[in-house]
PDB file of C-alpha atoms in Angstrom:
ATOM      1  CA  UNK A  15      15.165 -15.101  11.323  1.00  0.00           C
ATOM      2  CA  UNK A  16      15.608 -12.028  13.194  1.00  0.00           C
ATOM      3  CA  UNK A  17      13.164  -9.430  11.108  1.00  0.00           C
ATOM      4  CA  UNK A  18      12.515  -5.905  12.136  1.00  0.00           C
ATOM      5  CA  UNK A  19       9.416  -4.653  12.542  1.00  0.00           C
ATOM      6  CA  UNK A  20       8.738  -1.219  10.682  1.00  0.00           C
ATOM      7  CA  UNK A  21       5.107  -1.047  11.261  1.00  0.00           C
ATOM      8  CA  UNK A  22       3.252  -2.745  14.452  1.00  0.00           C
ATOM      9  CA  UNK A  23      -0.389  -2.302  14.935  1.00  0.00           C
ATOM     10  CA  UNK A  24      -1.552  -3.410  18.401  1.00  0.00           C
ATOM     11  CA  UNK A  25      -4.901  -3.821  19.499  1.00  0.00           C
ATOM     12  CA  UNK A  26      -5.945  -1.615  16.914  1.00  0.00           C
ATOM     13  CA  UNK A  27      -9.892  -0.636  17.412  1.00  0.00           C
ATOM     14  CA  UNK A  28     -11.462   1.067  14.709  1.00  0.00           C
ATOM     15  CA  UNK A  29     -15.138   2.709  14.674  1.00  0.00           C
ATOM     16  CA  UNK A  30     -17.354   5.353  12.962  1.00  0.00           C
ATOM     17  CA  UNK A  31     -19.739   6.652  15.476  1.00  0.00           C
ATOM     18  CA  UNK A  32     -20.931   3.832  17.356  1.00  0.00           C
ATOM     19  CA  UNK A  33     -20.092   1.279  14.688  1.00  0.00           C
ATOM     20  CA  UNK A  34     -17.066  -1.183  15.494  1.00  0.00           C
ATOM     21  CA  UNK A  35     -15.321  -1.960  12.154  1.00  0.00           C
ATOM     22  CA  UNK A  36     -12.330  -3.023  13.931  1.00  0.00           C
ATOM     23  CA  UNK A  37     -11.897  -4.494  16.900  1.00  0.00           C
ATOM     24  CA  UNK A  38      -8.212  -5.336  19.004  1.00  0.00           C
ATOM     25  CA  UNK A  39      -6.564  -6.558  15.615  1.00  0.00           C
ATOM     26  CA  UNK A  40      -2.525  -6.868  16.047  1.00  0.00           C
ATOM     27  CA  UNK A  41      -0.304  -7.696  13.477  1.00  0.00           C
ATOM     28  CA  UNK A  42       3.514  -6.616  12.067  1.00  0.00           C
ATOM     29  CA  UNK A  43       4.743  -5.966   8.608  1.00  0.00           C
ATOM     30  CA  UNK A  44       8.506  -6.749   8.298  1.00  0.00           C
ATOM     31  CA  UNK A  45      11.327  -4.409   7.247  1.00  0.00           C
ATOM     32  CA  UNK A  46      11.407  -4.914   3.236  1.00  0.00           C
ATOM     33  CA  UNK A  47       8.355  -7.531   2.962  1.00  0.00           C
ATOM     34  CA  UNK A  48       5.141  -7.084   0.019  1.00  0.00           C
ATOM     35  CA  UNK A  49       2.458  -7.592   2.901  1.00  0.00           C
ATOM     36  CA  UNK A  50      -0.943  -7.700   1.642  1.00  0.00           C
ATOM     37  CA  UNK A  51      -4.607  -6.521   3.431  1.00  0.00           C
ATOM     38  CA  UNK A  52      -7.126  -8.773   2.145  1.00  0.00           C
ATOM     39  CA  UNK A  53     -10.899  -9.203   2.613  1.00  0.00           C
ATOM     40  CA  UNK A  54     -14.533  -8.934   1.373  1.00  0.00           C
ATOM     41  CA  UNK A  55     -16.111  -5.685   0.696  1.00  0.00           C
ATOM     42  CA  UNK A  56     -17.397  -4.172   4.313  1.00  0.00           C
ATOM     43  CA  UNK A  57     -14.245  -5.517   6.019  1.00  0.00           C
ATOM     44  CA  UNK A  58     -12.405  -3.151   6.948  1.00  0.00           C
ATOM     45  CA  UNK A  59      -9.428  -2.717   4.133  1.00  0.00           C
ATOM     46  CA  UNK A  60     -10.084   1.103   3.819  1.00  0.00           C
ATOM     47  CA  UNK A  61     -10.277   1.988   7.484  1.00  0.00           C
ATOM     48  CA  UNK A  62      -7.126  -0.062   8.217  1.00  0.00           C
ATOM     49  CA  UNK A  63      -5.362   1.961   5.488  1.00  0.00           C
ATOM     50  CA  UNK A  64      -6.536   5.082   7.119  1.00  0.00           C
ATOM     51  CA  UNK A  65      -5.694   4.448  10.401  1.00  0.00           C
ATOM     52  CA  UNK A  66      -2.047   3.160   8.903  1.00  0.00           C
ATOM     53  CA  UNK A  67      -1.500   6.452   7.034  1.00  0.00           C
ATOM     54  CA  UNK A  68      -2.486   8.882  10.541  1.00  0.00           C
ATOM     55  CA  UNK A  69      -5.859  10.197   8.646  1.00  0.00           C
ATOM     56  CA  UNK A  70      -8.163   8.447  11.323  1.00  0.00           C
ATOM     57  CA  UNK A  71      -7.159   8.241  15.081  1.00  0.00           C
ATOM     58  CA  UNK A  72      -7.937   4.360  16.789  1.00  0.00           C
ATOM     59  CA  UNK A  73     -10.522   4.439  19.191  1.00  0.00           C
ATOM     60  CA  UNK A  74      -7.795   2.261  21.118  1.00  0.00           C
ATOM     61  CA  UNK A  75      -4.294   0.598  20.416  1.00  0.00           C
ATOM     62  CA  UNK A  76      -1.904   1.471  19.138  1.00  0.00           C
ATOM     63  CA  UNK A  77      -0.266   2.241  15.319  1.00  0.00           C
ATOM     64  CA  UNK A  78       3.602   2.194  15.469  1.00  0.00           C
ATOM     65  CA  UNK A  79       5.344   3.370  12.191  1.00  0.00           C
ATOM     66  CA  UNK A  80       9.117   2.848  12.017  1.00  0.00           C
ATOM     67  CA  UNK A  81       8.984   3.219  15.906  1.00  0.00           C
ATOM     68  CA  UNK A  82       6.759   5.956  16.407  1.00  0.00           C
ATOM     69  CA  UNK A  83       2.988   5.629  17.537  1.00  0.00           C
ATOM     70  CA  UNK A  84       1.322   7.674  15.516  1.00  0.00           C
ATOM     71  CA  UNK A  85      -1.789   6.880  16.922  1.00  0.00           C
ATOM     72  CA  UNK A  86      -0.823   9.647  20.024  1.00  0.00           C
ATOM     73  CA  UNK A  87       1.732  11.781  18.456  1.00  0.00           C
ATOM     74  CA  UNK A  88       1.626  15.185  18.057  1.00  0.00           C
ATOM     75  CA  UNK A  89       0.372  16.339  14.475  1.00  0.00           C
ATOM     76  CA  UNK A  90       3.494  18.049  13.951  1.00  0.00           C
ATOM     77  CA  UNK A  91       5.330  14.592  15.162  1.00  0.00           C
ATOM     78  CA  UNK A  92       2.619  13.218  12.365  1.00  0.00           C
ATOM     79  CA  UNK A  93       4.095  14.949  10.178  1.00  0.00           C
ATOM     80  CA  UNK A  94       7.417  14.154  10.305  1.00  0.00           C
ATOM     81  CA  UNK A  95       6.858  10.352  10.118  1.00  0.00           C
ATOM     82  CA  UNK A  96       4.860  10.372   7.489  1.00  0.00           C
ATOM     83  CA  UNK A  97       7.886  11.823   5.400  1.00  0.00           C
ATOM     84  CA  UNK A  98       8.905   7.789   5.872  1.00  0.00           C
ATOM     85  CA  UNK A  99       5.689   6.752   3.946  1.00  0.00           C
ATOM     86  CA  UNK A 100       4.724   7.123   0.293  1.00  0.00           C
ATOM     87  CA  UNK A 101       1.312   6.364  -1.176  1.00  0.00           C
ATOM     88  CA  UNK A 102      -0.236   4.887  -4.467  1.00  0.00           C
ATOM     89  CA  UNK A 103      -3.414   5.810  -4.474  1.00  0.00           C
ATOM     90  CA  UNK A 104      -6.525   4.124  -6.529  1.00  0.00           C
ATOM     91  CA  UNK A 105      -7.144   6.395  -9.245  1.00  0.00           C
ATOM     92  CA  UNK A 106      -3.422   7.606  -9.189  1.00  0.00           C
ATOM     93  CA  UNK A 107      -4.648  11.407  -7.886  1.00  0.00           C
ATOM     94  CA  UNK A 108      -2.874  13.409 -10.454  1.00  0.00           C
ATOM     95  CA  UNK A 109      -3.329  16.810 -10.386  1.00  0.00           C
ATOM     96  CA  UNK A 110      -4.696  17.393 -14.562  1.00  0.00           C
ATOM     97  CA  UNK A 111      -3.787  21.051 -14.774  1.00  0.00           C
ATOM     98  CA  UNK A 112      -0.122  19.732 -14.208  1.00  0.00           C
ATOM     99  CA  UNK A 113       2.461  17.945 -16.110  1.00  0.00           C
ATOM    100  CA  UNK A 114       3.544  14.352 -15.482  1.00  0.00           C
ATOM    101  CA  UNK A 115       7.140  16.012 -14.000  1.00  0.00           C
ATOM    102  CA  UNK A 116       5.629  18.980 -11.801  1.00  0.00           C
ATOM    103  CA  UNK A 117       3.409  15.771 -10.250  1.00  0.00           C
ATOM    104  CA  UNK A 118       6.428  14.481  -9.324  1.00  0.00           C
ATOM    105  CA  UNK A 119       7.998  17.304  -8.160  1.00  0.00           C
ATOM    106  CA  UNK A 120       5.350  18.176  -5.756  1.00  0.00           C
ATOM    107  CA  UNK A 121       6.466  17.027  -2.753  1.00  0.00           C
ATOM    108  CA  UNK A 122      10.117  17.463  -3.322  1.00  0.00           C
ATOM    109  CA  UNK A 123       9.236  21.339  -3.780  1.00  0.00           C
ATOM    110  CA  UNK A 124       7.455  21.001  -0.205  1.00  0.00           C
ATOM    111  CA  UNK A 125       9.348  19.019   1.802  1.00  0.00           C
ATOM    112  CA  UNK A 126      13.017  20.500   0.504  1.00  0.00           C
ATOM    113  CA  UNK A 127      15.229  23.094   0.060  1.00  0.00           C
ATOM    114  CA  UNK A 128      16.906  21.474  -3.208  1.00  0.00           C
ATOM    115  CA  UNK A 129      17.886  23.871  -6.014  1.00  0.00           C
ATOM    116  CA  UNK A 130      15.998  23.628  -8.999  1.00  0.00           C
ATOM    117  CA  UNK A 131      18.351  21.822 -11.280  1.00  0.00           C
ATOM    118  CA  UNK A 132      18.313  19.145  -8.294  1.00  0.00           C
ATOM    119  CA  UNK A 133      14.740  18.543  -8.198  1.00  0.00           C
ATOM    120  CA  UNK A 134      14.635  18.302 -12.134  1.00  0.00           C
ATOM    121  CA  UNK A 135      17.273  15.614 -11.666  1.00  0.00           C
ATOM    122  CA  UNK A 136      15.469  13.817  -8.852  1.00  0.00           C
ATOM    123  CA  UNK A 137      12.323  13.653 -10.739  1.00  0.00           C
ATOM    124  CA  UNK A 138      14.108  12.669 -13.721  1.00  0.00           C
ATOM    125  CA  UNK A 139      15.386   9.553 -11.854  1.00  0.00           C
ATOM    126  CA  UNK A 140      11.927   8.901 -10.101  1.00  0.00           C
ATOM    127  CA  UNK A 141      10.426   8.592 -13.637  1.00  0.00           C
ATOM    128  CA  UNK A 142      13.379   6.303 -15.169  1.00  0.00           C
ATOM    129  CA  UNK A 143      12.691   4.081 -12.056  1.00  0.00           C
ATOM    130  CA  UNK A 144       8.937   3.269 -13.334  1.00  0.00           C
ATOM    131  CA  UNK A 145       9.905   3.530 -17.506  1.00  0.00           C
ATOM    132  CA  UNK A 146       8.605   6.984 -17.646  1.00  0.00           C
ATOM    133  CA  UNK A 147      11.588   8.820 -19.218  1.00  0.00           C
ATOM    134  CA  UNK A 148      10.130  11.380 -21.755  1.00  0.00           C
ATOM    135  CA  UNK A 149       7.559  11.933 -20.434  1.00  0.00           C
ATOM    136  CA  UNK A 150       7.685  14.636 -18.056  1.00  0.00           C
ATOM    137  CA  UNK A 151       5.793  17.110 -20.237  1.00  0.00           C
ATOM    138  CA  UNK A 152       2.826  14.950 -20.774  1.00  0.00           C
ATOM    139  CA  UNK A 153      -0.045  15.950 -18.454  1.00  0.00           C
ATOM    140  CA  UNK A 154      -1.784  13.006 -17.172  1.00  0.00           C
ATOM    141  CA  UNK A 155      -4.992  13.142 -19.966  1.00  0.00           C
ATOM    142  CA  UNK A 156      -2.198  12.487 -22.567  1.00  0.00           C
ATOM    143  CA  UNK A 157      -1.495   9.393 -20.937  1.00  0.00           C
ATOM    144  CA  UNK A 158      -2.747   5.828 -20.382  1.00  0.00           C
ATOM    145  CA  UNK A 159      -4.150   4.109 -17.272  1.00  0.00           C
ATOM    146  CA  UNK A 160      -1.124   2.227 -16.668  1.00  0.00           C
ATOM    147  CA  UNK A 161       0.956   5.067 -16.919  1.00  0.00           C
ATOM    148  CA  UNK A 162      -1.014   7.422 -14.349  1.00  0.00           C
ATOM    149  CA  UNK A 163      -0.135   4.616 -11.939  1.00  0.00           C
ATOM    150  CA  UNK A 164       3.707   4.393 -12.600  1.00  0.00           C
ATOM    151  CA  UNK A 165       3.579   8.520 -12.181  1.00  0.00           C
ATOM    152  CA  UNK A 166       2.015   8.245  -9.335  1.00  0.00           C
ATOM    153  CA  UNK A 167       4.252   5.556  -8.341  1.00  0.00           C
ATOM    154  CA  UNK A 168       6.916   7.803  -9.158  1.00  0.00           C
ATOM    155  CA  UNK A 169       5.553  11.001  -6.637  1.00  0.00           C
ATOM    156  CA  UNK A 170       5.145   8.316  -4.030  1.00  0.00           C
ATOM    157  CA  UNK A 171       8.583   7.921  -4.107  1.00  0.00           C
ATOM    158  CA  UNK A 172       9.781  11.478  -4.602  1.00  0.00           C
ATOM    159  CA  UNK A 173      11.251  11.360  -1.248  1.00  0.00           C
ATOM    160  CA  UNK A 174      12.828   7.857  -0.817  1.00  0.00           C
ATOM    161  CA  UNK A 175      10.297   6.382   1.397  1.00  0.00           C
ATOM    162  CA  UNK A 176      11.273   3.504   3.678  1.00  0.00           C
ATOM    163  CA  UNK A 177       7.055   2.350   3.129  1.00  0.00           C
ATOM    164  CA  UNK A 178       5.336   2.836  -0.114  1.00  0.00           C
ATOM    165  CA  UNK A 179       1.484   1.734   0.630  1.00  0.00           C
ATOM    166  CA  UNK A 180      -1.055   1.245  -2.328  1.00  0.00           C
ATOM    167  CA  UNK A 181      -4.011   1.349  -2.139  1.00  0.00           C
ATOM    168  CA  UNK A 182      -5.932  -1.237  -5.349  1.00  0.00           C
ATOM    169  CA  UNK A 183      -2.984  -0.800  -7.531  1.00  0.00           C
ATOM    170  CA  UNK A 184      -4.591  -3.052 -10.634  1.00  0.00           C
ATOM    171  CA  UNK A 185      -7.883  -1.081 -10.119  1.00  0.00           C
ATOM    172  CA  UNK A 186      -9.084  -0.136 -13.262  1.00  0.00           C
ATOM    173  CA  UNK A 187      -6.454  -1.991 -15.359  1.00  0.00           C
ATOM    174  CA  UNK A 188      -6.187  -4.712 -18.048  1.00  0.00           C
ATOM    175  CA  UNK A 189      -4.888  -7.612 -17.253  1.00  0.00           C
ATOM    176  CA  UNK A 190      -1.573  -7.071 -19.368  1.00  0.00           C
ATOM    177  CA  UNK A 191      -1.070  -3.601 -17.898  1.00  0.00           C
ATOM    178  CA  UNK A 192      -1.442  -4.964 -14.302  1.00  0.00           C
ATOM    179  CA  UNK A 193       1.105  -7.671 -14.771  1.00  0.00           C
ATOM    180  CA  UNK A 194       3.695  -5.502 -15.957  1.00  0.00           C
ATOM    181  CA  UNK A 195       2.504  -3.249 -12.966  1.00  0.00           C
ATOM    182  CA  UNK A 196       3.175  -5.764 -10.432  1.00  0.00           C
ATOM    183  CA  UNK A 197       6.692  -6.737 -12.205  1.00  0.00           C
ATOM    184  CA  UNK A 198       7.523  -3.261 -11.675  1.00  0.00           C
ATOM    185  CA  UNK A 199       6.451  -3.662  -7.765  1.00  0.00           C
ATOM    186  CA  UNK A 200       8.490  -6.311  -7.552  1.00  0.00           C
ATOM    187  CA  UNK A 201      11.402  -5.213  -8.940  1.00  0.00           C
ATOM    188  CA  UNK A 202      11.294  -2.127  -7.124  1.00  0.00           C
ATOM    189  CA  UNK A 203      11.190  -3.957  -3.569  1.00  0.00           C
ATOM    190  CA  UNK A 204      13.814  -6.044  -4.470  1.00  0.00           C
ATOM    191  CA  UNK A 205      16.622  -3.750  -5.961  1.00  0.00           C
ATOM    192  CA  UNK A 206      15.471  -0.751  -3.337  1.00  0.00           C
ATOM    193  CA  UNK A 207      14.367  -3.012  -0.446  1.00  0.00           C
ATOM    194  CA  UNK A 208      11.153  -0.998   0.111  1.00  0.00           C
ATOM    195  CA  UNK A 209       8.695  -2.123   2.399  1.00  0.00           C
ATOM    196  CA  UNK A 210       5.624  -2.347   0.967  1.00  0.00           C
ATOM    197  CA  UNK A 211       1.684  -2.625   2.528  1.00  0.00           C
ATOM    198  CA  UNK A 212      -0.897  -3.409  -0.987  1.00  0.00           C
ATOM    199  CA  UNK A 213      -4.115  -2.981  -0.253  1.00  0.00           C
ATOM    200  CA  UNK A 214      -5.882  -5.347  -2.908  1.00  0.00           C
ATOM    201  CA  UNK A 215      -8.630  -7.905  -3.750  1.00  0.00           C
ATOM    202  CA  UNK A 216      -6.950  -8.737  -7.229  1.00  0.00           C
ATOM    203  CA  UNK A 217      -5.623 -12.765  -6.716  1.00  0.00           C
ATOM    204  CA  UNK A 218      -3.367 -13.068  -9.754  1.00  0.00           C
ATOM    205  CA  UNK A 219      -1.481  -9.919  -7.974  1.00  0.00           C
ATOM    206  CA  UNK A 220      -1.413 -11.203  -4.635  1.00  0.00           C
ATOM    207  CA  UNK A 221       0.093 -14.842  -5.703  1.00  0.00           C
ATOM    208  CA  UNK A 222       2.467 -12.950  -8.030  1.00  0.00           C
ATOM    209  CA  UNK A 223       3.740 -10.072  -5.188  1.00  0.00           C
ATOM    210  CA  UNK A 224       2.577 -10.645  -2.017  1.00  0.00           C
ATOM    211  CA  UNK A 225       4.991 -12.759   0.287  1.00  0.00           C
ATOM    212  CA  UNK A 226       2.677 -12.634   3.096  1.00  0.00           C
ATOM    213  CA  UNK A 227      -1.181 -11.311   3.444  1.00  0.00           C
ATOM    214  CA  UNK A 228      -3.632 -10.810   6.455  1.00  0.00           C
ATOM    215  CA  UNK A 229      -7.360 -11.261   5.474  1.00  0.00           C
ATOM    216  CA  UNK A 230     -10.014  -9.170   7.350  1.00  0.00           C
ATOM    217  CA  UNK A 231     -13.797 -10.524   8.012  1.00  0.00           C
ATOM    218  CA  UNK A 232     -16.906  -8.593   8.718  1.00  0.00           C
ATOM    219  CA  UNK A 233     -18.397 -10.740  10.645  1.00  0.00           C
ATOM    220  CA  UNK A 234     -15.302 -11.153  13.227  1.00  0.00           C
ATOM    221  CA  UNK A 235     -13.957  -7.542  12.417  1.00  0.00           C
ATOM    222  CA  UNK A 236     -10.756  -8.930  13.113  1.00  0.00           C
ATOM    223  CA  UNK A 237      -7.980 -10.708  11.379  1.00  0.00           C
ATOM    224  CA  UNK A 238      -9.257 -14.788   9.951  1.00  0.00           C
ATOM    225  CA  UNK A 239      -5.922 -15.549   8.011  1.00  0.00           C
ATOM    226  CA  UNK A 240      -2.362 -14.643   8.226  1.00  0.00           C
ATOM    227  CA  UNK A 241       0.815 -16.301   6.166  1.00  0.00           C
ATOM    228  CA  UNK A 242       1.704 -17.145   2.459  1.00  0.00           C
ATOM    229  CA  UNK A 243      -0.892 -16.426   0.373  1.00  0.00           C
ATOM    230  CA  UNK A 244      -0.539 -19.960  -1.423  1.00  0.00           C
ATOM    231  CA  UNK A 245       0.031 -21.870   1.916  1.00  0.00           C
ATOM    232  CA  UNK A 246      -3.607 -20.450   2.279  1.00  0.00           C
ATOM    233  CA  UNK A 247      -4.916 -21.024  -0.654  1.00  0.00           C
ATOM    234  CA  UNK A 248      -4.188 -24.700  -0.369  1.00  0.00           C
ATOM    235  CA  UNK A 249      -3.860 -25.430   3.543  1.00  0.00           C
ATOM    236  CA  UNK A 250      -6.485 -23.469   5.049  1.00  0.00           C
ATOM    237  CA  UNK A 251      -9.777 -25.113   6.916  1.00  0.00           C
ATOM    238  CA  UNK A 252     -11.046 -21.158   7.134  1.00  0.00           C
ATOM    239  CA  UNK A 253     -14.351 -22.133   4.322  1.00  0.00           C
ATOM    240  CA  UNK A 254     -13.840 -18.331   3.767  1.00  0.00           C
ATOM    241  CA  UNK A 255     -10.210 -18.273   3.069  1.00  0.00           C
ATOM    242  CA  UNK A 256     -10.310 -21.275   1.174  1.00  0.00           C
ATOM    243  CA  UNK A 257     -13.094 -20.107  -0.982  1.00  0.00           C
ATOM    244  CA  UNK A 258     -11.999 -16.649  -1.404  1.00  0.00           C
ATOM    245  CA  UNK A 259      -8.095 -18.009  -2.354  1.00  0.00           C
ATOM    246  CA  UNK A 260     -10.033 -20.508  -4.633  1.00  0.00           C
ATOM    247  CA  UNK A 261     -12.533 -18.294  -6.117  1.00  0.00           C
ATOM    248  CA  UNK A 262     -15.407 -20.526  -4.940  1.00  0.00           C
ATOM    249  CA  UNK A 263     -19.189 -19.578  -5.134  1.00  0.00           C
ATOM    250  CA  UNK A 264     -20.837 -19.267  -1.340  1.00  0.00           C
ATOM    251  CA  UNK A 265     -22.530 -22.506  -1.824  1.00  0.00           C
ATOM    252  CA  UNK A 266     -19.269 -24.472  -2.709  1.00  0.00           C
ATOM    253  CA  UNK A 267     -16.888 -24.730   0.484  1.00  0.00           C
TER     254      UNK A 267
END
């Protein structure tokens, strides 16, 4: 199958100070794929997503997003690639003096010209796309956990991004609330064909969305598993991989 590639990563090496958290890790996420960034705690999953979204610089390689390296553009070439890319973030980062609809309407406001009328529209459509209509008055204490994430969801796409990344999307939710949460995830990638880059730890969300994962390591700082996350979880002869798929206590491999 002849895929496209909208983000390569090549080589990538990550460090704080002197510290090496990642070192010459290469991999591709495919034009309209769920890929998922697995690992233990101390593995790098953070500082990946950093280096992904242009916030920290590699020590060397290279990050390629939609064709440009952003690892040595320009900021103001930053910029303008990141206008591709929309981010969930953990605890949703509402702003709480500000209603569920100005949220939204954030970066449409900075990045446009749009009349007024047009951005109420836009929003208005963002929030119907994540079951939000009626709410755009609410601010975000008047609402639940599950429903900061869809607005957030709903910013992150203000501006029809070709890669929406998240960053622990079930973080903090019940179990209910996440399911319908990763429904929504995957109906979104299939009837918009987003691209999509989950940051997660949460296995009943990765075997439900992801159709292909990379798991980080500590000890290798590098990349131990790539593929299907159920082909792992049943294949694999990594004793990490196979217990972390299986849920398996350090002394059962």
């Amino acid at each position: 199958m002849n895929r496209k590639a909208v983000i390569q990563v090549r080589n990538l090496v990550a460090r704080y100070g002197d510290d090496i958290i990642l070192d010459r890790i290469s991999f591709d996420v495919y034009e309209g794929e769920i890929f998922a960034v697995l690992g233990g705690s101390g593995s790098g999953k953070s500082t990946l997503l950093r280096h992904l979204l242009g916030l920290d610089r590699p020590a060397a390689g290279e990050v390629i997003i939609d064709g440009d390296d952003i690892s040595s553009s320009s900021e103001d070439a930053l910029q303008q690639t990141l206008r591709k890319v929309g981010v969930l973030y953990q605890s949703a980062a509402l702003f709480g003096s500000m209603t569920v609809a100005e949220n939204v309407a954030l970066p449409i406001l900075a990045y446009t010209d749009l009349p007024a009328e047009s951005v109420e529209n836009l929003v208005k459509m963002k929030l119907n796309l994540v079951h939000l209509d009626g709410y755009q008055n609410h601010l975000p204490s008047k609402i639940s956990g599950g429903m900061k994430k869809r607005a957030g969801l709903a910013r992150a796409m203000a501006l029809n991004p070709k890669i929406l990344f998240f960053d622990e999307p079930s973080a903090g939710l019940d179990p209910i609330t996440s399911a319908e949460l990763d429904n929504l995830i995957i109906h979104l990638n299939q009837s918009l064909g987003t691209t999509m880059v989950i940051i997660t730890h949460e296995l009943e969300s990765i075997f439900a969305v992801a159709h292909r994962v990379i798991m980080l390591h500590k000890s290798t700082r590098g990349i131990i598993a790539d593929g299907d996350p159920i082909y792992l979880r049943d294949q694999s002869r990594n004793p990490f991989v196979k217990q972390f798929f299986n849920r398996l206590p350090a002394d059962i491999t």
